[in-house]
């Protein structure tokens, strides 16, 4: 019986109820929007919707509830009434270092099949670890939510020692394929090895098999899963409204990257990077090797991108088509304006000086953010209520 309520989350239930209903914020549960560092930021209000322990990712269910992963191995369902309940029968995870329970994504036909996909670090033999992806049906039992019929559909190859750079971001694309970003596990060269899934972006069918039209399908094995290679720690992937796939990854010492992903593209790591190794050894910059695809944007000093959202909502029309990057060391939500295949950083939104782990678009186009670490807040950025409603009866926002 792993279903439980956390006292601090129950205390926040009343706040969350108002938030999930799209209500305006009252004293004590919102902060005035901070001034943007630059750029034409639209007004927004920030509401706190809960507190979690080392959260990593979130996904909205069709009924407005929210799934939140916590890295030690708990999947929380935050219901529309604000209560957080641990989902039973989550697979065992190898918690430690950067590893543990990772991403959560819904099957495109979740309403019909109730399939939830989870990524996590999995222990292997000889103190090795590797990312894995499992899918299971999310069911409601009398005693609480649970996963059933769990099956592992993908594993990183090979499992290696160490607890870093799993990446394991999950995304269902517009054509229904499952995309998995697979980090280099801090092993460098495997990012260029087509017999290893480390340092790659993978495109799979929903059952984990490799689509016949993948760029390296003819090579079979791991290569058949690969869409792009030469990545380091790709923690964010998302499509824009025109179907372009964008990726953010942590560089080494310097050189964080925003990449536009091309079919079969090689993004150069570890042969090139606009950063250098932590021990001071140089890595040739991207412009020395034009055969590798250079980033559209790169950052030195680094921002430490933890997640990527290309905004497609209604709540903030002025931000539609912008990329939002969860900034860890940069302790900000970073807004990047995309213009076709070009991009430039527009502003850094300070949400209280905390490391930002995740960003998602929620019902009605609100932007939801998870802080990083212990006692991390779940925040909702929504448009302010109309002026005549401020301080009066909460108003339900259109589309929520
Ligand atoms: Ca690169
Ligand atoms: Ca360099």
Coordinates of C-alpha atoms and ligand atoms in Angstrom, one line a residue:
X1 CA 0.0 0.0 0.0
X2 CA 2.0 3.0 -1.2
X3 CA -0.9 5.4 -1.5
X4 CA -0.5 8.3 0.9
X5 CA -1.0 12.0 1.3
X6 CA 1.8 14.2 2.3
X7 CA 0.9 16.7 4.9
X8 CA 2.4 19.7 3.2
X9 CA 0.6 18.8 0.0
X10 CA -2.7 18.6 1.8
X11 CA -2.1 22.0 3.2
X12 CA -1.8 23.3 -0.3
X13 CA -4.9 21.5 -1.6
X14 CA -7.1 24.6 -1.2
X15 CA -4.7 26.7 -3.1
X16 CA -4.4 24.1 -5.8
X17 CA -8.1 23.8 -6.1
X18 CA -8.3 27.4 -7.0
X19 CA -5.5 27.0 -9.4
X20 CA -6.7 24.0 -11.3
X21 CA -10.1 25.7 -11.6
X22 CA -8.4 28.6 -13.2
X23 CA -9.2 31.0 -10.4
X24 CA -7.6 34.3 -9.8
X25 CA -5.1 34.3 -7.0
X26 CA -5.6 35.7 -3.6
X27 CA -3.2 37.0 -1.0
X28 CA -0.7 34.5 0.2
X29 CA -0.7 32.1 -2.8
X30 CA 0.7 34.3 -5.5
X31 CA 3.5 36.7 -6.1
X32 CA 3.5 39.7 -8.3
X33 CA 5.1 39.0 -11.6
X34 CA 8.7 39.9 -11.5
X35 CA 9.9 42.5 -14.0
X36 CA 11.4 40.9 -17.0
X37 CA 15.1 41.5 -17.6
X38 CA 14.4 42.5 -21.1
X39 CA 12.0 42.1 -23.9
X40 CA 8.3 42.7 -24.2
X41 CA 7.1 40.3 -21.5
X42 CA 3.4 40.0 -21.1
X43 CA 1.8 40.1 -17.7
X44 CA 1.3 36.9 -15.8
X45 CA 0.5 35.8 -12.4
X46 CA 2.3 33.0 -10.6
X47 CA 0.4 30.5 -8.3
X48 CA 1.9 27.8 -6.2
X49 CA 0.2 24.4 -6.7
X50 CA 2.2 22.1 -4.6
X51 CA 5.5 21.0 -3.2
X52 CA 7.4 17.9 -4.2
X53 CA 10.6 16.1 -3.3
X54 CA 13.2 16.1 -6.2
X55 CA 10.5 16.3 -8.9
X56 CA 11.8 15.6 -12.4
X57 CA 8.8 15.8 -14.8
X58 CA 5.1 16.2 -15.2
X59 CA 2.3 15.3 -17.6
X60 CA -1.3 16.5 -17.7
X61 CA -4.1 13.9 -17.8
X62 CA -7.3 14.6 -19.9
X63 CA -9.3 15.2 -16.8
X64 CA -7.0 18.0 -15.7
X65 CA -5.1 16.0 -13.1
X66 CA -1.4 16.1 -13.2
X67 CA 1.2 13.3 -12.9
X68 CA 4.5 14.4 -11.3
X69 CA 7.6 12.2 -11.0
X70 CA 9.8 12.3 -8.0
X71 CA 13.3 11.1 -8.6
X72 CA 13.5 8.6 -5.7
X73 CA 10.8 6.6 -7.4
X74 CA 7.4 8.1 -6.6
X75 CA 4.8 8.9 -9.3
X76 CA 2.3 11.4 -7.8
X77 CA -1.1 12.0 -9.2
X78 CA -2.3 15.5 -8.3
X79 CA -6.0 15.4 -8.8
X80 CA -8.2 18.4 -9.9
X81 CA -9.2 18.8 -6.3
X82 CA -5.5 19.3 -5.4
X83 CA -4.8 16.1 -3.5
X84 CA -1.6 14.3 -4.4
X85 CA -1.7 10.5 -4.3
X86 CA 1.2 8.2 -5.0
X87 CA 0.5 5.8 -7.9
X88 CA 1.1 2.2 -6.9
X89 CA 3.3 -0.4 -8.7
X90 CA 5.9 2.0 -10.2
X91 CA 9.0 0.1 -11.3
X92 CA 12.0 0.0 -9.0
X93 CA 14.5 2.7 -9.9
X94 CA 18.2 3.1 -9.4
X95 CA 18.1 6.3 -7.4
X96 CA 21.4 8.1 -7.0
X97 CA 23.6 10.7 -8.7
X98 CA 21.4 12.0 -11.5
X99 CA 19.4 8.8 -11.7
X100 CA 16.0 7.7 -10.5
X101 CA 12.5 8.1 -11.8
X102 CA 12.6 10.4 -14.8
X103 CA 10.1 11.5 -17.4
X104 CA 6.4 10.7 -17.8
X105 CA 4.5 10.9 -21.0
X106 CA 1.0 9.8 -22.1
X107 CA 0.3 7.7 -25.2
X108 CA -1.4 9.8 -27.9
X109 CA -4.5 7.6 -27.4
X110 CA -4.3 7.7 -23.6
X111 CA -8.1 8.4 -23.4
X112 CA -8.6 5.0 -25.0
X113 CA -5.8 2.8 -23.7
X114 CA -4.7 4.5 -20.5
X115 CA -1.0 3.9 -21.4
X116 CA 1.6 5.9 -19.4
X117 CA 5.3 5.9 -20.3
X118 CA 8.0 6.3 -17.7
X119 CA 11.7 6.6 -18.0
X120 CA 14.0 5.7 -15.2
X121 CA 17.5 4.6 -14.2
X122 CA 17.7 0.8 -14.0
X123 CA 20.4 -1.2 -12.2
X124 CA 22.4 -3.8 -14.0
X125 CA 25.1 -6.3 -13.2
X126 CA 28.5 -5.3 -11.8
X127 CA 27.2 -2.0 -10.4
X128 CA 26.2 -0.8 -13.9
X129 CA 23.1 1.3 -14.7
X130 CA 21.2 2.3 -17.7
X131 CA 18.1 4.3 -18.7
X132 CA 14.9 2.3 -19.3
X133 CA 11.5 3.1 -20.6
X134 CA 8.4 1.2 -19.5
X135 CA 4.8 1.6 -20.3
X136 CA 1.8 0.6 -18.2
X137 CA -1.9 1.2 -17.8
X138 CA -2.9 3.8 -15.3
X139 CA -6.0 2.4 -13.5
X140 CA -8.1 3.7 -10.6
X141 CA -8.5 1.1 -7.9
X142 CA -10.7 1.7 -4.8
X143 CA -7.5 2.2 -2.8
X144 CA -6.0 4.6 -5.2
X145 CA -4.3 4.9 -8.6
X146 CA -2.0 2.1 -9.8
X147 CA 0.0 0.9 -12.8
X148 CA -0.9 -2.4 -14.4
X149 CA 0.5 -4.5 -17.2
X150 CA 3.9 -2.8 -17.0
X151 CA 6.3 -3.7 -19.7
X152 CA 9.8 -2.4 -20.4
X153 CA 9.9 -1.3 -24.0
X154 CA 13.4 0.1 -24.3
X155 CA 16.8 0.0 -22.6
X156 CA 19.9 2.0 -23.0
X157 CA 22.7 0.0 -24.6
X158 CA 25.1 -0.7 -23.0
X159 CA 24.6 -0.3 -19.3
X160 CA 27.7 1.4 -17.8
X161 CA 29.0 2.4 -14.4
X162 CA 28.3 5.9 -13.1
X163 CA 25.1 7.8 -12.4
X164 CA 25.1 10.7 -14.7
X165 CA 23.7 11.9 -18.1
X166 CA 20.8 9.5 -18.5
X167 CA 18.8 12.3 -20.1
X168 CA 15.8 9.9 -20.9
X169 CA 13.4 12.6 -22.0
X170 CA 10.2 11.2 -23.6
X171 CA 8.0 12.9 -26.2
X172 CA 5.3 11.7 -28.5
X173 CA 5.5 13.6 -31.7
X174 CA 2.8 14.7 -34.1
X175 CA 3.1 11.5 -36.1
X176 CA 2.6 9.3 -33.0
X177 CA 6.2 8.1 -32.7
X178 CA 7.9 8.0 -29.3
X179 CA 11.1 10.1 -29.1
X180 CA 13.7 9.3 -26.4
X181 CA 16.7 11.4 -25.7
X182 CA 19.5 9.2 -24.5
X183 CA 22.4 10.9 -22.7
X184 CA 26.1 10.0 -23.1
X185 CA 26.3 8.7 -19.5
X186 CA 29.5 10.8 -19.2
X187 CA 31.3 8.2 -21.4
X188 CA 32.0 10.6 -24.4
X189 CA 32.9 8.4 -27.4
X190 CA 29.8 6.3 -27.4
X191 CA 27.9 9.3 -28.7
X192 CA 29.5 8.6 -32.1
X193 CA 29.2 4.8 -31.9
X194 CA 26.2 3.4 -33.8
X195 CA 26.3 0.2 -31.7
X196 CA 25.5 2.2 -28.6
X197 CA 22.4 4.2 -27.8
X198 CA 24.3 6.6 -25.6
X199 CA 24.4 10.2 -26.8
X200 CA 21.6 9.7 -29.4
X201 CA 18.1 10.8 -30.1
X202 CA 15.9 7.8 -30.8
X203 CA 12.6 7.5 -32.7
X204 CA 10.5 4.4 -31.9
X205 CA 7.1 3.0 -32.4
X206 CA 4.8 3.1 -29.4
X207 CA 5.8 -0.5 -28.5
X208 CA 9.5 0.2 -28.6
X209 CA 10.2 -1.3 -32.0
X210 CA 12.2 0.7 -34.5
X211 CA 10.2 2.3 -37.4
X212 CA 11.2 1.0 -40.8
X213 CA 11.7 4.6 -42.1
X214 CA 14.3 5.6 -39.5
X215 CA 17.5 6.9 -41.1
X216 CA 19.7 4.0 -40.1
X217 CA 17.0 1.3 -40.2
X218 CA 19.1 -0.8 -42.7
X219 CA 21.9 -1.2 -40.1
X220 CA 19.6 -3.0 -37.7
X221 CA 20.2 -3.3 -34.0
X222 CA 20.6 -0.1 -31.9
X223 CA 21.4 1.9 -35.1
X224 CA 17.9 1.3 -36.3
X225 CA 16.5 3.2 -33.4
X226 CA 18.7 6.3 -34.0
X227 CA 17.4 9.5 -35.5
X228 CA 20.3 11.8 -34.6
X229 CA 23.7 11.3 -32.9
X230 CA 26.6 13.2 -31.3
X231 CA 24.6 14.5 -28.3
X232 CA 25.8 14.9 -24.8
X233 CA 23.1 15.3 -22.1
X234 CA 19.9 16.1 -24.1
X235 CA 17.4 16.9 -21.4
X236 CA 14.8 18.7 -23.5
X237 CA 13.0 18.0 -26.8
X238 CA 9.9 19.5 -28.3
X239 CA 8.3 20.1 -31.7
X240 CA 7.2 23.5 -32.9
X241 CA 3.9 24.1 -34.6
X242 CA 5.5 23.6 -38.0
X243 CA 6.8 20.2 -37.1
X244 CA 10.5 21.1 -36.5
X245 CA 12.1 19.2 -33.6
X246 CA 14.2 21.3 -31.2
X247 CA 16.6 19.9 -28.6
X248 CA 18.5 21.4 -25.6
X249 CA 21.5 19.8 -24.1
X250 CA 24.0 20.5 -21.4
X251 CA 27.4 21.2 -22.7
X252 CA 30.6 20.4 -20.8
X253 CA 32.5 23.4 -19.3
X254 CA 30.6 25.9 -21.5
X255 CA 28.7 25.3 -24.7
X256 CA 25.1 24.5 -23.7
X257 CA 23.2 24.0 -26.9
X258 CA 19.9 24.6 -28.6
X259 CA 19.8 22.4 -31.7
X260 CA 17.4 22.0 -34.6
X261 CA 17.2 18.3 -35.1
X262 CA 17.7 16.9 -38.6
X263 CA 17.0 13.4 -39.7
X264 CA 20.2 11.4 -39.4
X265 CA 22.1 14.5 -38.2
X266 CA 25.4 14.3 -36.3
X267 CA 25.7 17.0 -33.7
X268 CA 29.4 16.5 -33.0
X269 CA 29.9 15.5 -29.4
X270 CA 32.5 14.7 -28.2
X271 CA 34.6 15.6 -31.2
X272 CA 33.4 19.2 -31.2
X273 CA 31.8 21.5 -28.6
X274 CA 31.8 25.2 -28.0
X275 CA 32.7 24.3 -24.4
X276 CA 35.7 22.4 -23.2
X277 CA 36.3 19.4 -20.8
X278 CA 36.0 20.1 -17.1
X279 CA 39.6 19.1 -16.6
X280 CA 40.6 22.0 -18.9
X281 CA 41.4 19.9 -22.0
X282 CA 40.1 21.8 -25.0
X283 CA 37.4 20.4 -27.3
X284 CA 37.6 21.9 -30.8
X285 CA 34.7 24.4 -31.4
X286 CA 31.9 23.6 -33.8
X287 CA 33.2 25.9 -36.5
X288 CA 36.3 23.8 -37.0
X289 CA 34.3 20.8 -38.2
X290 CA 31.4 21.9 -40.5
X291 CA 30.4 18.3 -41.2
X292 CA 28.8 18.3 -37.8
X293 CA 25.6 20.3 -37.3
X294 CA 26.3 23.4 -35.2
X295 CA 23.9 24.6 -32.5
X296 CA 21.4 27.3 -33.4
X297 CA 22.2 28.9 -30.0
X298 CA 24.8 28.1 -27.5
X299 CA 25.6 29.5 -24.0
X300 CA 28.8 30.2 -22.3
X301 CA 28.4 30.7 -19.3
X302 CA 26.1 27.8 -19.3
X303 CA 22.4 27.9 -18.4
X304 CA 22.1 24.2 -17.6
X305 CA 18.9 23.4 -19.6
X306 CA 16.7 20.8 -17.9
X307 CA 13.7 20.8 -20.1
X308 CA 12.2 22.4 -23.2
X309 CA 8.7 23.6 -24.1
X310 CA 7.7 25.2 -27.4
X311 CA 4.7 27.1 -26.4
X312 CA 1.5 26.6 -28.5
X313 CA -1.2 27.8 -26.1
X314 CA -3.9 30.5 -26.0
X315 CA -3.2 32.1 -22.7
X316 CA -0.2 34.0 -23.9
X317 CA -0.7 34.8 -27.6
X318 CA 2.5 36.9 -27.6
X319 CA 4.5 33.9 -26.6
X320 CA 3.1 31.4 -29.1
X321 CA 6.0 29.7 -31.0
X322 CA 8.5 30.7 -28.3
X323 CA 10.7 28.2 -26.6
X324 CA 10.9 28.0 -22.9
X325 CA 13.9 26.3 -21.3
X326 CA 14.0 25.2 -17.7
X327 CA 17.2 26.7 -16.4
X328 CA 19.0 24.8 -13.5
X329 CA 22.2 26.7 -12.8
X330 CA 20.7 29.8 -14.4
X331 CA 17.8 29.6 -11.9
X332 CA 15.3 31.0 -14.4
X333 CA 12.8 30.1 -17.0
X334 CA 14.5 31.2 -20.2
X335 CA 12.4 32.4 -23.1
X336 CA 13.8 32.0 -26.6
X337 CA 12.1 33.5 -29.6
X338 CA 12.1 31.1 -32.6
X339 CA 11.9 32.5 -36.1
X340 CA 11.8 29.6 -38.5
X341 CA 15.1 27.9 -38.1
X342 CA 16.6 30.9 -36.2
X343 CA 16.5 31.6 -32.5
X344 CA 17.6 34.2 -30.0
X345 CA 17.3 34.5 -26.2
X346 CA 14.6 37.1 -25.3
X347 CA 14.5 37.1 -21.5
X348 CA 15.1 35.2 -18.3
X349 CA 12.1 35.0 -16.1
X350 CA 13.1 34.8 -12.4
X351 CA 10.5 32.8 -10.5
X352 CA 12.2 33.2 -7.1
X353 CA 15.8 32.4 -7.6
X354 CA 15.5 28.7 -7.7
X355 CA 16.8 26.0 -10.0
X356 CA 14.1 25.1 -12.6
X357 CA 13.8 21.4 -13.5
X358 CA 10.7 21.1 -15.7
X359 CA 8.3 23.2 -17.8
X360 CA 5.1 22.1 -19.5
X361 CA 2.1 23.6 -21.1
X362 CA -1.1 22.9 -19.1
X363 CA -4.9 23.3 -19.6
X364 CA -5.9 26.6 -21.1
X365 CA -2.3 27.4 -22.1
X366 CA -0.9 28.1 -18.6
X367 CA 2.8 27.4 -18.3
X368 CA 3.6 25.0 -15.4
X369 CA 7.0 24.9 -13.9
X370 CA 8.7 22.5 -11.4
X371 CA 11.6 23.7 -9.3
X372 CA 14.5 21.3 -8.6
X373 CA 15.5 19.5 -5.5
X374 CA 13.9 19.0 -2.0
X375 CA 10.8 21.0 -1.3
X376 CA 10.5 22.0 -4.9
X377 CA 7.5 24.1 -5.8
X378 CA 5.1 23.4 -8.6
X379 CA 4.2 26.8 -10.1
X380 CA 1.6 27.9 -12.6
X381 CA 2.1 30.9 -14.8
X382 CA -1.2 32.1 -16.0
X383 CA -2.6 35.3 -17.4
X384 CA -3.9 37.8 -14.8
X385 CA -7.6 38.0 -14.3
X386 CA -9.4 40.9 -16.0
X387 CA -8.8 44.1 -14.0
X388 CA -12.5 44.4 -12.9
X389 CA -12.2 41.0 -11.2
X390 CA -9.0 41.5 -9.3
X391 CA -9.6 41.0 -5.6
X392 CA -13.2 39.9 -6.1
X393 CA -14.9 36.6 -6.9
X394 CA -12.5 34.2 -8.7
X395 CA -13.2 33.9 -12.4
X396 CA -12.9 30.8 -14.5
X397 CA -10.5 31.5 -17.4
X398 CA -11.6 30.7 -20.9
X399 CA -10.4 27.3 -22.0
X400 CA -9.5 25.9 -18.6
Ligands
LIG1 CA1 27.0 19.9 -30.5
LIG2 CA1 35.6 24.1 -27.5

